[in-house]
Coordinates of C-alpha atoms in Angstrom, one line a residue:
G19 CA -35.0 -88.8 150.4
S20 CA -31.5 -90.3 150.3
V21 CA -29.6 -91.4 153.4
L22 CA -25.9 -92.0 153.2
A23 CA -24.0 -94.5 155.4
T24 CA -20.3 -93.6 155.6
D25 CA -17.2 -93.6 157.7
D26 CA -17.2 -89.9 158.2
E27 CA -21.0 -89.3 158.7
A28 CA -20.5 -86.1 160.8
L29 CA -18.4 -84.4 158.2
V30 CA -20.7 -85.5 155.4
W31 CA -23.7 -84.0 157.2
L32 CA -21.7 -80.9 158.1
Y33 CA -20.7 -80.1 154.5
T34 CA -23.9 -81.4 152.7
H35 CA -26.7 -81.0 155.3
R36 CA -28.0 -84.4 154.0
P37 CA -28.9 -87.3 156.3
A38 CA -25.9 -89.4 157.1
V39 CA -25.4 -92.3 159.5
P40 CA -22.3 -94.3 160.6
F41 CA -21.5 -97.3 158.4
Y42 CA -18.9 -98.8 160.8
T43 CA -20.6 -100.1 163.9
Y44 CA -19.2 -102.0 166.9
G45 CA -19.7 -102.5 170.6
Y46 CA -18.1 -104.1 173.5
R47 CA -18.8 -107.2 175.5
G48 CA -16.5 -106.8 178.5
S49 CA -13.2 -105.8 177.1
T50 CA -13.8 -107.5 173.7
E51 CA -14.7 -105.4 170.7
I52 CA -17.7 -107.0 168.9
H53 CA -19.1 -106.4 165.4
P54 CA -22.5 -107.1 164.0
T55 CA -23.3 -110.1 161.9
P56 CA -24.1 -109.3 158.2
A57 CA -27.8 -109.8 159.0
D58 CA -27.7 -107.4 162.0
H59 CA -25.7 -104.9 160.0
R60 CA -28.1 -104.9 157.1
A61 CA -31.1 -104.7 159.5
Y62 CA -29.5 -101.6 161.1
L63 CA -28.9 -99.9 157.7
E64 CA -32.4 -100.7 156.6
R65 CA -33.9 -99.3 159.8
Q66 CA -31.9 -96.1 159.2
G67 CA -33.3 -95.8 155.7
V68 CA -29.9 -96.0 154.0
T69 CA -30.0 -95.6 150.2
H70 CA -26.3 -95.2 149.6
V71 CA -23.0 -96.3 151.1
L72 CA -19.7 -94.3 150.8
L73 CA -16.4 -95.7 152.1
A74 CA -13.3 -93.6 152.4
G75 CA -10.9 -96.3 151.3
F76 CA -9.3 -99.7 151.9
G77 CA -8.4 -101.2 155.3
G78 CA -10.0 -100.7 158.6
G79 CA -13.2 -102.1 160.1
S80 CA -15.5 -100.6 157.5
A81 CA -13.9 -102.6 154.7
Q82 CA -14.3 -105.8 156.7
E83 CA -18.0 -105.1 157.4
L84 CA -18.5 -104.2 153.7
D85 CA -16.9 -107.5 152.6
A86 CA -19.1 -109.4 155.0
L87 CA -22.3 -107.7 153.6
L88 CA -21.2 -108.2 150.0
G89 CA -20.5 -111.9 150.6
A90 CA -23.8 -112.5 152.5
Y91 CA -26.0 -110.4 150.2
P92 CA -24.8 -110.4 146.6
G93 CA -26.5 -107.8 144.5
W94 CA -27.8 -105.8 147.5
L95 CA -25.1 -103.1 147.0
T96 CA -24.1 -101.9 143.6
I97 CA -21.0 -99.8 142.9
V98 CA -22.0 -96.4 141.3
H99 CA -18.6 -94.7 141.5
R100 CA -15.0 -95.4 142.4
W101 CA -12.3 -92.8 143.1
P102 CA -8.5 -93.3 143.3
G103 CA -7.3 -94.6 146.7
G104 CA -10.2 -97.0 147.2
R105 CA -13.1 -94.5 147.9
T106 CA -16.2 -96.2 146.6
A107 CA -19.9 -95.2 146.4
F108 CA -22.6 -97.9 146.4
T109 CA -26.4 -97.7 145.9
V110 CA -28.7 -100.0 147.9
N111 CA -30.9 -102.3 145.9
R112 CA -34.0 -102.6 148.1
D113 CA -35.5 -105.4 146.1
R114 CA -32.6 -107.8 146.9

């Protein structure tokens, strides 16, 4: 019953055959790249049934979106494992 949100969701699904969805989301308004607000991003992740988040490392848009979520919703994500190079796994605390 777990669903993983990650940077490389296609590879995760390919190798594990477990449900995976993109963590990094963006769109365009004209020629401007836009990103979801923390509230919109959390709502998206909750609609997808995400139970865990896995990020490949530091830098890039995913790190910025993660920072925004952590700042807006303290305690919603809890680190469960860290690897060298910045890879980090989180669990989603549904009650927060």
